[in-house]
């Protein structure tokens, strides 16, 4: 018996009894060796075209993302095609059926803040090979998951097409797969919504290794799909039955805030008015726990070109709710914010920030920052800076709207400024977009620790919510920064912590559920865009209750019966998982 190095392992396995019986033959010994004695790396390398590594440095490199967690993968796999991904999934499925503990965590650019892409088994990394834009039409792009957003946007703009308007603040470092799998949002989400709104079609590898293409189906198309004698057919039958059976509970659980990435979006699968069934909406935001995306078709928009920004400097947080209400009435395209800590850090690290820019822009920005330096020097730093950007068809229209918003704030205790062009607005955007990266890179010995990083409440609840949140944060005496999408009431609170200290790690476990409970009390979301991962999965019942979480578990069981797809994220994660995987060093010192 000759063993072809590309013969999938499951076929080798089928021939094993005969091989063992005839142990004198070299080939059969070979089969036994590869089936049971070889390393996971060797076994996987034999069944795919891409690369597999268990080198210590490589495993370390992929043991972290931007969360507070660390998990070292047993192997790192760089697939070259959907076929490779299918082979890896089939391997994991077969191994799980034999009782082995093998699972797969897909990873695009690894900028996840929740530990969603971390694993101690197989890390499946898409940015090395599966990083191509396949097609660009006027209003959609077809691309592989590993393409960096910055590269994708260059190509769509070069073709005169639009952009993916839900790009996150990590736009320079994240990739498409993660944007879809996290249902990311960003500075334009206030007007254009999150990624789910733009996902039209997904090619995925299901838990049995089969390929499926998910897109919006009419009810007639759904009936056909449900008749298929395949795992895909079963997925359609069972998920449809589950969503129908629990329709009322599911509808009641639908979050009412504008942004949510917590749980599985069961409420977005069936559109009863349009009579459609769309599994892309369940997949988007599912963090690789239901299947692995190998290609996506995502809609593009062309945002209005002319912009003007109203900047509001605020010292009394008490009047924030009223300011937000008045500014939103003028319908800004985006409405962002950052606090005094972020402001001071940005001024302190201006040279670093400027390094990202070309020489001309660098000089312009350096001059633009002079007033901010004076503010820091003379103690006039505002508690909060709010940036409302108005985008319209003409420069006059945009400026008019910004002026209108400014007028609406007359009589309130704020300073305001109009940035009439993109150049004038650039420094504010720079601070806002760089805020988390600044914290991560510059605070030696302290981690920028995302664990209450993404709560959302309705702006109407600000007057009660903000004092309660402040009280909680003060109770814990933490050093933290707040930046975020104020228009969507989505707060990024990032405490700065020394994770080598057990007391600080405990603080995370104490504070997180209190903040989530507060968000839930105001019918908000525990995560607007960063998703659940390791950090929030155990707390999903706080937001949804046990009944809905049981439905999440059923959905997971339908799509992933062997539990091989990014297990313990979204479903089954525990507080012990959080404790076990938390980073335990001081960061860069
Ligand atoms: C400085 C900074 C700012 C950020 N700002 C924002 C923001 O404004 N909005 C926002 O939404 N997020 C933000 N994030 C979080 C993160 O960058 C985004 O969610 C981003 O879209 C993740 O993309 P990624 O390619 O890095 O994904 P990864 O980190 O690689 O993965 C994210 C999740 O998707 C899964 N996944 C990856 N590829 C696939 C695939 N092919 N199939 C199935 N599942 C897959 C992973 O398993 C993981 O659970 C920020 C992060 C940083 C560091």
Coordinates of C-alpha atoms and ligand atoms in Angstrom, one line a residue:
X1 CA 0.0 0.0 0.0
X2 CA 1.5 3.3 -1.0
X3 CA 0.5 6.4 1.0
X4 CA 0.3 9.5 -1.1
X5 CA 1.3 12.4 1.0
X6 CA -1.8 14.3 -0.1
X7 CA -4.2 11.6 0.8
X8 CA -6.5 12.9 3.5
X9 CA -6.0 11.4 6.9
X10 CA -9.5 10.0 7.1
X11 CA -8.7 7.8 4.1
X12 CA -5.5 6.6 5.7
X13 CA -7.5 5.9 8.8
X14 CA -10.0 3.7 6.9
X15 CA -7.2 1.5 5.7
X16 CA -5.6 1.1 9.1
X17 CA -6.9 -2.3 10.3
X18 CA -5.5 -4.0 7.2
X19 CA -2.3 -2.1 7.5
X20 CA -1.9 -3.1 11.2
X21 CA -2.6 -6.7 10.3
X22 CA 0.2 -6.7 7.7
X23 CA 2.8 -4.9 9.9
X24 CA 5.7 -6.4 8.0
X25 CA 5.2 -4.1 5.0
X26 CA 6.9 -0.8 5.1
X27 CA 3.9 1.0 3.7
X28 CA 1.6 -0.2 6.4
X29 CA 4.1 0.8 9.1
X30 CA 4.2 4.2 7.4
X31 CA 0.4 4.4 7.7
X32 CA 0.5 3.6 11.3
X33 CA 3.2 6.1 12.0
X34 CA 1.4 9.0 10.3
X35 CA -1.9 8.1 11.8
X36 CA -0.8 7.9 15.4
X37 CA 2.8 8.8 15.9
X38 CA 3.4 11.9 13.8
X39 CA 2.9 15.4 15.1
X40 CA -0.2 17.5 14.4
X41 CA 2.0 19.7 12.2
X42 CA 3.1 16.7 10.1
X43 CA -0.4 15.4 9.8
X44 CA -1.9 18.7 8.7
X45 CA 1.0 19.5 6.4
X46 CA 0.2 16.3 4.5
X47 CA -3.3 17.3 3.7
X48 CA -3.0 20.9 2.6
X49 CA -1.1 23.1 0.1
X50 CA -0.5 25.9 2.6
X51 CA 2.0 26.1 5.4
X52 CA 1.8 24.6 8.9
X53 CA 4.2 25.5 11.7
X54 CA 4.7 24.5 15.2
X55 CA 7.8 26.5 15.6
X56 CA 8.0 28.1 19.1
X57 CA 8.4 31.6 17.8
X58 CA 5.5 31.3 15.4
X59 CA 3.2 29.9 18.1
X60 CA 4.2 32.7 20.4
X61 CA 3.5 35.3 17.7
X62 CA 0.0 34.0 17.3
X63 CA -0.7 33.6 21.0
X64 CA -1.9 37.1 21.4
X65 CA -4.2 39.6 19.9
X66 CA -5.1 43.0 21.4
X67 CA -7.1 41.5 24.2
X68 CA -6.0 40.8 27.8
X69 CA -5.5 37.1 26.9
X70 CA -2.9 34.7 25.8
X71 CA -3.3 31.2 24.4
X72 CA -0.5 29.5 22.6
X73 CA -1.7 27.5 19.6
X74 CA -0.4 23.9 19.1
X75 CA 0.0 24.7 15.4
X76 CA -0.4 27.7 13.2
X77 CA -1.8 27.0 9.7
X78 CA -1.7 29.3 6.7
X79 CA -4.3 28.0 4.2
X80 CA -3.9 28.7 0.5
X81 CA -7.4 28.0 -0.6
X82 CA -10.9 27.1 0.5
X83 CA -10.0 23.5 -0.2
X84 CA -7.2 23.7 2.4
X85 CA -9.6 25.1 5.0
X86 CA -12.1 22.3 4.2
X87 CA -9.3 19.7 4.7
X88 CA -8.4 21.2 8.1
X89 CA -12.0 21.2 9.2
X90 CA -12.5 17.6 8.1
X91 CA -9.4 16.6 10.0
X92 CA -10.6 18.3 13.1
X93 CA -14.1 16.8 12.7
X94 CA -12.6 13.3 12.4
X95 CA -10.2 13.8 15.3
X96 CA -13.1 15.0 17.5
X97 CA -15.1 11.9 16.5
X98 CA -12.2 9.8 17.7
X99 CA -12.3 11.7 21.0
X100 CA -9.3 13.9 20.4
X101 CA -9.3 17.5 21.6
X102 CA -8.7 19.4 18.4
X103 CA -10.4 22.7 17.4
X104 CA -9.9 25.6 15.0
X105 CA -9.8 29.3 15.7
X106 CA -9.9 31.3 12.4
X107 CA -7.7 34.4 12.5
X108 CA -7.5 37.3 10.0
X109 CA -5.4 40.2 11.2
X110 CA -5.6 39.3 14.9
X111 CA -6.6 42.8 16.2
X112 CA -9.5 41.3 18.2
X113 CA -10.0 42.8 21.6
X114 CA -11.9 39.9 23.1
X115 CA -9.5 36.9 22.6
X116 CA -11.9 35.7 19.9
X117 CA -9.1 34.5 17.6
X118 CA -7.0 32.8 20.3
X119 CA -6.7 29.1 20.8
X120 CA -4.5 26.4 22.2
X121 CA -5.2 24.1 19.3
X122 CA -5.2 25.1 15.6
X123 CA -4.8 28.8 14.7
X124 CA -5.9 29.2 11.0
X125 CA -4.4 32.4 9.7
X126 CA -5.7 34.1 6.5
X127 CA -3.6 37.1 6.0
X128 CA -0.6 35.2 4.5
X129 CA -2.2 33.7 1.4
X130 CA -6.0 34.2 1.3
X131 CA -5.7 37.9 1.1
X132 CA -7.0 38.8 -2.4
X133 CA -9.6 41.1 -3.7
X134 CA -11.4 38.9 -6.3
X135 CA -13.7 41.3 -8.0
X136 CA -14.9 44.9 -7.7
X137 CA -18.2 46.1 -9.1
X138 CA -19.7 49.5 -8.8
X139 CA -21.4 48.7 -5.5
X140 CA -19.8 45.6 -4.1
X141 CA -16.4 43.9 -3.5
X142 CA -15.7 40.2 -3.5
X143 CA -12.7 39.4 -1.4
X144 CA -10.9 36.8 0.7
X145 CA -10.9 37.1 4.5
X146 CA -7.2 37.8 4.9
X147 CA -7.2 41.1 2.8
X148 CA -6.3 44.0 5.0
X149 CA -9.0 46.7 5.0
X150 CA -6.4 49.4 4.0
X151 CA -5.5 47.4 0.9
X152 CA -9.1 46.6 0.0
X153 CA -10.1 50.2 0.2
X154 CA -7.2 51.4 -2.0
X155 CA -8.4 49.0 -4.7
X156 CA -12.1 49.8 -4.5
X157 CA -11.3 53.6 -4.6
X158 CA -8.9 53.1 -7.5
X159 CA -11.8 51.5 -9.4
X160 CA -14.1 54.5 -8.6
X161 CA -16.3 52.2 -6.4
X162 CA -17.2 53.1 -2.8
X163 CA -15.9 51.9 0.6
X164 CA -17.1 49.5 3.2
X165 CA -18.7 52.2 5.3
X166 CA -18.5 50.1 8.5
X167 CA -14.7 50.1 8.7
X168 CA -13.5 50.1 12.3
X169 CA -11.0 52.5 13.9
X170 CA -8.4 49.7 13.4
X171 CA -8.9 50.2 9.6
X172 CA -5.1 50.3 9.0
X173 CA -4.4 47.0 10.8
X174 CA -7.5 44.8 10.5
X175 CA -8.7 42.5 7.7
X176 CA -12.0 41.7 6.1
X177 CA -12.6 38.3 7.8
X178 CA -12.5 39.8 11.2
X179 CA -14.7 42.8 10.2
X180 CA -17.4 40.3 9.1
X181 CA -16.9 37.8 11.9
X182 CA -17.1 40.6 14.5
X183 CA -19.8 42.6 12.8
X184 CA -17.6 45.5 13.1
X185 CA -18.6 49.1 13.2
X186 CA -16.8 52.4 13.2
X187 CA -17.0 56.2 12.9
X188 CA -19.4 56.1 10.0
X189 CA -21.8 53.6 11.6
X190 CA -24.0 56.4 12.9
X191 CA -25.1 57.0 9.4
X192 CA -24.3 53.8 7.5
X193 CA -24.8 51.0 10.0
X194 CA -22.5 48.1 10.8
X195 CA -20.9 45.4 8.6
X196 CA -24.0 43.1 8.7
X197 CA -25.9 45.7 6.6
X198 CA -23.4 45.2 3.8
X199 CA -22.7 41.5 3.8
X200 CA -24.4 40.0 0.7
X201 CA -22.9 36.6 0.3
X202 CA -20.5 34.4 2.2
X203 CA -18.6 31.4 1.1
X204 CA -18.1 29.3 4.2
X205 CA -16.7 25.9 5.2
X206 CA -19.2 24.2 7.5
X207 CA -18.3 21.9 10.4
X208 CA -18.3 18.7 8.2
X209 CA -15.8 20.3 5.8
X210 CA -18.4 20.9 3.1
X211 CA -18.6 24.2 1.2
X212 CA -21.7 26.4 1.3
X213 CA -22.6 29.8 0.0
X214 CA -25.0 31.8 2.2
X215 CA -27.0 34.6 0.9
X216 CA -30.5 36.0 1.2
X217 CA -33.1 33.3 0.1
X218 CA -36.7 33.7 -0.8
X219 CA -39.0 31.4 1.2
X220 CA -39.3 29.2 -2.0
X221 CA -35.5 28.9 -2.3
X222 CA -35.4 28.1 1.4
X223 CA -37.8 25.2 0.9
X224 CA -35.5 23.8 -1.8
X225 CA -32.5 24.2 0.4
X226 CA -34.2 22.4 3.3
X227 CA -34.8 19.4 1.1
X228 CA -31.1 18.8 0.4
X229 CA -29.7 15.6 1.9
X230 CA -26.5 17.3 3.1
X231 CA -25.2 18.9 6.2
X232 CA -26.0 22.2 4.7
X233 CA -29.6 21.1 4.2
X234 CA -29.7 19.9 7.8
X235 CA -28.4 23.3 9.0
X236 CA -31.2 25.1 7.1
X237 CA -33.9 22.7 8.3
X238 CA -32.8 22.8 12.0
X239 CA -32.0 26.5 12.2
X240 CA -35.3 27.4 10.4
X241 CA -37.2 25.2 12.8
X242 CA -35.5 26.7 15.9
X243 CA -36.1 30.3 14.8
X244 CA -39.7 29.6 13.9
X245 CA -40.5 27.7 17.1
X246 CA -39.1 30.5 19.3
X247 CA -40.0 33.4 17.1
X248 CA -41.7 35.4 19.9
X249 CA -38.9 35.0 22.4
X250 CA -36.3 35.8 19.8
X251 CA -38.1 39.0 18.7
X252 CA -38.5 40.1 22.3
X253 CA -34.7 39.7 22.8
X254 CA -33.8 41.9 19.8
X255 CA -31.6 44.6 21.1
X256 CA -33.1 48.1 20.8
X257 CA -29.8 50.0 20.7
X258 CA -28.3 50.9 17.3
X259 CA -25.2 48.7 17.7
X260 CA -24.8 45.2 19.0
X261 CA -22.4 42.3 18.5
X262 CA -23.3 40.3 21.5
X263 CA -24.7 36.8 21.0
X264 CA -26.0 35.4 17.7
X265 CA -28.3 37.7 15.8
X266 CA -31.2 35.2 15.6
X267 CA -33.7 38.1 15.1
X268 CA -32.1 39.1 11.8
X269 CA -32.4 35.8 9.9
X270 CA -36.0 35.9 8.9
X271 CA -37.5 39.0 7.3
X272 CA -41.2 38.3 7.4
X273 CA -42.3 41.3 5.4
X274 CA -39.9 40.6 2.6
X275 CA -40.3 36.8 3.1
X276 CA -36.6 36.1 3.1
X277 CA -34.3 33.8 5.1
X278 CA -30.7 34.9 5.4
X279 CA -28.0 33.0 7.2
X280 CA -25.3 35.6 6.3
X281 CA -26.9 37.7 9.1
X282 CA -26.4 34.9 11.6
X283 CA -22.8 34.3 10.4
X284 CA -21.8 37.9 10.5
X285 CA -20.7 38.6 14.1
X286 CA -20.5 34.9 15.0
X287 CA -16.7 35.0 15.5
X288 CA -15.9 31.9 13.5
X289 CA -18.0 29.7 15.8
X290 CA -20.5 28.5 13.2
X291 CA -18.2 28.0 10.2
X292 CA -15.2 29.5 8.5
X293 CA -15.5 32.3 5.9
X294 CA -13.4 31.8 2.8
X295 CA -14.8 34.6 0.6
X296 CA -17.3 37.5 1.1
X297 CA -19.3 39.8 -1.1
X298 CA -19.7 43.0 0.7
X299 CA -21.7 46.1 -0.5
X300 CA -19.9 49.4 -1.0
X301 CA -21.2 53.0 -0.4
X302 CA -20.0 56.3 -1.7
X303 CA -20.1 58.6 1.3
X304 CA -20.8 62.3 0.6
X305 CA -17.5 64.1 -0.2
X306 CA -17.8 67.5 1.4
X307 CA -17.3 67.7 5.2
X308 CA -17.3 70.1 8.0
X309 CA -16.8 69.4 11.7
X310 CA -18.2 70.9 14.8
X311 CA -15.8 70.4 17.7
X312 CA -17.3 70.7 21.2
X313 CA -15.0 71.1 24.3
X314 CA -16.8 70.1 27.4
X315 CA -15.9 70.5 31.0
X316 CA -19.2 69.6 32.7
X317 CA -20.2 66.0 31.8
X318 CA -23.6 66.6 33.4
X319 CA -24.8 68.5 30.3
X320 CA -23.6 65.8 27.9
X321 CA -27.0 64.2 27.3
X322 CA -28.5 67.5 26.2
X323 CA -25.6 68.3 23.9
X324 CA -25.8 64.9 22.3
X325 CA -29.5 65.2 21.8
X326 CA -29.2 68.7 20.1
X327 CA -26.3 67.7 17.9
X328 CA -27.9 64.5 16.7
X329 CA -30.9 66.6 15.5
X330 CA -28.6 68.1 12.9
X331 CA -27.8 64.5 11.6
X332 CA -24.1 64.3 11.6
X333 CA -22.4 61.6 9.5
X334 CA -20.3 60.7 12.6
X335 CA -20.3 61.8 16.2
X336 CA -17.2 60.7 18.1
X337 CA -15.5 61.6 21.3
X338 CA -12.4 61.3 23.5
X339 CA -11.7 62.3 27.1
X340 CA -9.0 64.4 28.8
X341 CA -6.7 61.4 29.5
X342 CA -6.7 60.5 25.8
X343 CA -6.1 64.2 25.0
X344 CA -3.1 64.5 27.3
X345 CA -1.6 61.2 26.0
X346 CA -2.0 62.4 22.4
X347 CA -0.2 65.6 23.1
X348 CA 2.6 63.8 25.0
X349 CA 3.2 61.5 22.1
X350 CA 2.7 63.9 19.2
X351 CA 6.0 62.9 17.6
X352 CA 5.0 59.2 17.5
X353 CA 1.6 60.0 16.0
X354 CA 3.1 62.2 13.3
X355 CA 5.5 59.5 12.2
X356 CA 2.5 57.8 10.4
X357 CA 2.2 60.7 8.0
X358 CA 4.1 62.1 5.0
X359 CA 6.4 65.0 5.6
X360 CA 4.0 67.7 4.4
X361 CA 1.0 66.4 6.5
X362 CA 3.4 65.9 9.4
X363 CA 4.4 69.6 9.4
X364 CA 0.8 70.8 9.0
X365 CA -0.3 68.6 11.8
X366 CA 2.6 69.6 14.1
X367 CA 1.5 73.3 13.8
X368 CA -2.1 72.3 14.2
X369 CA -1.3 70.8 17.6
X370 CA 0.2 73.9 19.1
X371 CA -3.1 75.1 20.8
X372 CA -3.5 71.7 22.3
X373 CA 0.1 71.8 23.8
X374 CA -0.8 75.2 25.4
X375 CA -4.0 73.7 26.8
X376 CA -2.0 70.9 28.5
X377 CA 0.7 73.3 29.7
X378 CA -1.8 75.7 31.3
X379 CA -4.3 73.3 32.6
X380 CA -7.2 74.1 30.2
X381 CA -7.8 70.5 29.0
X382 CA -11.5 69.9 28.5
X383 CA -13.0 66.8 30.2
X384 CA -14.4 65.6 26.9
X385 CA -13.9 66.5 23.2
X386 CA -16.8 65.8 20.9
X387 CA -16.4 65.7 17.2
X388 CA -19.6 65.9 15.0
X389 CA -18.8 65.7 11.3
X390 CA -21.3 66.6 8.7
X391 CA -21.0 65.2 5.2
X392 CA -23.1 66.6 2.3
X393 CA -23.1 67.0 -1.4
X394 CA -21.6 70.5 -1.3
X395 CA -19.2 72.2 1.1
X396 CA -21.8 74.9 1.9
X397 CA -24.4 72.4 2.9
X398 CA -22.0 70.6 5.2
X399 CA -20.9 73.9 6.8
X400 CA -24.4 75.0 7.1
X401 CA -25.3 71.9 9.1
X402 CA -22.3 72.2 11.3
X403 CA -23.2 75.9 12.0
X404 CA -26.7 74.9 12.7
X405 CA -25.5 72.4 15.2
X406 CA -23.3 75.0 16.8
X407 CA -26.1 77.5 17.1
X408 CA -28.3 74.8 18.7
X409 CA -25.7 74.7 21.6
X410 CA -26.0 78.5 22.3
X411 CA -26.5 79.1 26.0
X412 CA -24.8 75.9 27.1
X413 CA -21.5 75.9 29.0
X414 CA -19.3 74.7 26.2
X415 CA -16.6 76.0 23.8
X416 CA -17.0 75.1 20.2
X417 CA -15.0 75.3 17.1
X418 CA -15.7 74.7 13.4
X419 CA -13.2 72.7 11.3
X420 CA -14.2 73.7 7.8
X421 CA -12.1 71.2 5.9
X422 CA -10.7 67.7 6.2
X423 CA -7.3 69.2 6.9
X424 CA -8.6 71.2 9.8
X425 CA -10.4 68.2 11.1
X426 CA -7.4 65.9 10.7
X427 CA -5.8 66.4 14.1
X428 CA -9.1 65.6 15.9
X429 CA -9.5 62.4 13.9
X430 CA -5.9 61.5 14.5
X431 CA -6.3 61.6 18.2
X432 CA -9.6 59.7 18.1
X433 CA -8.3 57.0 15.8
X434 CA -5.0 56.6 17.5
X435 CA -6.3 56.5 21.0
X436 CA -6.2 52.8 21.7
X437 CA -3.0 52.3 19.7
X438 CA -1.4 55.1 21.8
X439 CA -2.3 53.4 25.0
X440 CA -1.1 50.0 23.8
X441 CA 2.3 51.2 22.6
X442 CA 3.3 53.8 25.1
X443 CA 2.4 52.9 28.7
X444 CA 5.3 50.9 29.7
X445 CA 4.5 48.4 32.4
X446 CA 0.7 48.9 32.0
X447 CA -1.7 47.1 29.7
X448 CA -4.5 48.9 27.9
X449 CA -7.0 46.3 29.2
X450 CA -10.2 46.0 27.2
X451 CA -12.9 44.3 29.3
X452 CA -15.6 47.0 29.7
X453 CA -14.5 48.4 26.3
X454 CA -17.7 48.5 24.3
X455 CA -20.9 49.1 26.1
X456 CA -23.9 50.7 24.4
X457 CA -27.0 52.4 25.9
X458 CA -29.6 54.5 24.3
X459 CA -28.6 58.2 24.5
X460 CA -31.9 59.0 26.2
X461 CA -30.6 57.1 29.2
X462 CA -27.5 59.2 29.6
X463 CA -28.7 61.3 32.5
X464 CA -29.2 58.2 34.8
X465 CA -26.6 55.9 33.2
X466 CA -23.5 58.2 33.2
X467 CA -23.5 59.0 36.9
X468 CA -24.0 55.3 37.8
X469 CA -21.2 54.3 35.5
X470 CA -18.9 57.0 37.0
X471 CA -19.7 55.8 40.5
X472 CA -18.8 52.2 39.5
X473 CA -15.5 53.3 38.0
X474 CA -14.6 55.5 41.0
X475 CA -15.4 52.6 43.3
X476 CA -12.6 50.7 41.7
X477 CA -10.0 53.5 41.6
X478 CA -8.9 52.7 38.1
X479 CA -6.8 54.7 35.8
X480 CA -8.8 54.7 32.5
X481 CA -9.5 56.5 29.2
X482 CA -12.8 56.9 27.5
X483 CA -13.2 57.4 23.8
X484 CA -16.0 56.3 21.6
X485 CA -18.9 56.7 19.2
X486 CA -20.9 59.1 21.3
X487 CA -23.6 59.4 18.7
X488 CA -24.3 55.7 19.0
X489 CA -23.8 55.9 22.8
X490 CA -21.0 53.4 22.4
X491 CA -18.3 53.9 25.0
X492 CA -14.8 52.5 24.8
X493 CA -13.6 52.5 28.4
X494 CA -10.0 51.3 28.6
X495 CA -8.5 50.8 32.1
X496 CA -4.7 50.8 32.3
X497 CA -3.6 47.9 34.4
X498 CA -0.6 45.9 35.5
X499 CA -1.8 42.3 34.8
X500 CA 1.2 40.8 36.7
X501 CA -0.7 41.8 39.9
X502 CA -3.3 39.3 40.9
X503 CA -5.4 42.0 42.6
X504 CA -5.7 43.9 39.3
X505 CA -6.7 40.7 37.5
X506 CA -9.4 40.1 40.1
X507 CA -10.6 43.7 39.7
X508 CA -11.4 42.8 36.1
X509 CA -13.6 39.9 37.2
X510 CA -15.3 42.1 39.8
X511 CA -16.0 45.2 37.7
X512 CA -16.9 43.6 34.3
X513 CA -20.2 42.0 35.5
X514 CA -21.2 45.2 37.3
X515 CA -20.7 47.3 34.2
X516 CA -22.5 44.7 32.0
X517 CA -25.4 44.6 34.4
X518 CA -25.6 48.4 34.2
X519 CA -25.8 48.3 30.4
X520 CA -28.4 45.6 30.6
X521 CA -30.4 47.6 33.2
X522 CA -30.8 50.3 30.5
X523 CA -31.6 47.8 27.8
X524 CA -28.2 48.4 26.2
X525 CA -25.6 46.0 24.8
X526 CA -22.5 44.7 26.6
X527 CA -20.7 45.0 23.2
X528 CA -21.6 47.2 20.3
X529 CA -18.9 46.1 17.9
X530 CA -15.9 44.3 19.6
X531 CA -17.9 41.1 20.2
X532 CA -17.9 38.4 22.9
X533 CA -14.8 36.2 22.6
X534 CA -13.3 34.9 25.8
X535 CA -14.0 38.1 27.8
X536 CA -17.8 38.4 27.4
X537 CA -19.2 34.9 26.6
X538 CA -19.7 34.0 30.3
X539 CA -21.7 37.2 30.8
X540 CA -24.1 36.9 27.9
X541 CA -26.9 35.7 30.3
X542 CA -26.7 39.1 32.0
X543 CA -27.8 40.7 28.8
X544 CA -30.1 38.1 27.3
X545 CA -31.2 35.8 30.1
X546 CA -30.8 32.0 30.3
X547 CA -33.6 31.2 27.8
X548 CA -32.1 33.1 24.9
X549 CA -28.6 31.9 25.8
X550 CA -30.0 28.3 25.6
X551 CA -31.1 29.1 22.0
X552 CA -27.6 30.3 21.2
X553 CA -26.3 27.0 22.5
X554 CA -28.8 25.1 20.3
X555 CA -27.7 27.1 17.2
X556 CA -24.1 26.3 18.0
X557 CA -25.0 22.6 18.3
X558 CA -26.8 22.7 14.9
X559 CA -23.8 24.3 13.1
X560 CA -21.0 22.6 15.1
X561 CA -22.1 19.3 16.5
X562 CA -18.5 18.2 17.4
X563 CA -17.6 21.6 18.9
X564 CA -14.5 22.1 16.7
X565 CA -15.2 25.6 15.5
X566 CA -13.7 28.2 17.9
X567 CA -15.3 26.5 21.0
X568 CA -16.2 28.3 24.2
X569 CA -16.7 31.6 22.4
X570 CA -20.3 32.8 22.2
X571 CA -21.4 29.6 23.9
X572 CA -19.9 27.6 26.8
X573 CA -17.3 30.1 27.9
X574 CA -16.6 30.3 31.6
X575 CA -15.1 32.7 34.1
X576 CA -12.5 30.1 34.7
X577 CA -11.6 30.5 31.0
X578 CA -11.0 34.2 31.6
X579 CA -8.9 33.5 34.6
X580 CA -6.9 30.8 32.9
X581 CA -6.0 32.8 29.8
X582 CA -5.4 36.2 31.2
X583 CA -2.0 37.7 30.5
X584 CA 0.2 37.6 33.6
X585 CA 3.0 40.0 32.8
X586 CA 3.5 43.7 33.0
X587 CA 3.6 44.4 29.3
X588 CA 6.5 46.3 27.8
X589 CA 8.7 47.8 30.6
Ligands
LIG1 C1 -6.7 50.2 17.8 C2 -7.9 49.4 17.6 C3 -9.1 50.0 17.3 C4 -10.3 49.2 17.1 N1 -11.4 49.8 16.8 C5 -12.5 49.1 16.5 C6 -13.7 49.7 16.0 O1 -13.8 51.0 15.9 N2 -14.8 48.9 15.7 C7 -14.7 47.6 15.8 O2 -15.7 46.9 15.4 N3 -13.6 47.0 16.2 C8 -12.5 47.7 16.6 N4 -11.4 47.0 17.0 C9 -11.4 45.6 17.1 C10 -10.9 44.8 15.8 O3 -9.9 45.5 15.2 C11 -12.1 44.7 14.8 O4 -13.2 44.0 15.3 C12 -11.6 44.1 13.5 O5 -12.6 44.1 12.5 C13 -11.1 42.7 13.6 O6 -10.5 42.3 12.4 P1 -9.2 41.3 12.4 O7 -9.0 41.0 11.0 O8 -8.1 41.8 13.2 O9 -9.9 40.0 13.0 P2 -9.3 38.9 14.0 O10 -8.8 39.5 15.2 O11 -8.4 38.1 13.2 O12 -10.6 38.1 14.3 C14 -11.7 38.6 14.9 C15 -12.8 37.5 15.1 O13 -13.2 37.0 13.8 C16 -12.9 35.6 13.7 N5 -12.5 35.4 12.3 C17 -11.4 35.9 11.7 N6 -11.3 35.5 10.4 C18 -12.4 34.7 10.2 C19 -12.8 33.9 9.1 N7 -12.2 33.8 8.0 N8 -14.0 33.1 9.3 C20 -14.7 33.1 10.5 N9 -14.3 33.9 11.5 C21 -13.1 34.6 11.4 C22 -11.9 35.3 14.7 O14 -11.9 34.0 15.1 C23 -12.2 36.3 15.8 O15 -13.2 35.7 16.6 C24 -10.2 47.8 17.2 C25 -9.0 47.2 17.6 C26 -7.9 47.9 17.8 C27 -6.6 47.3 18.1

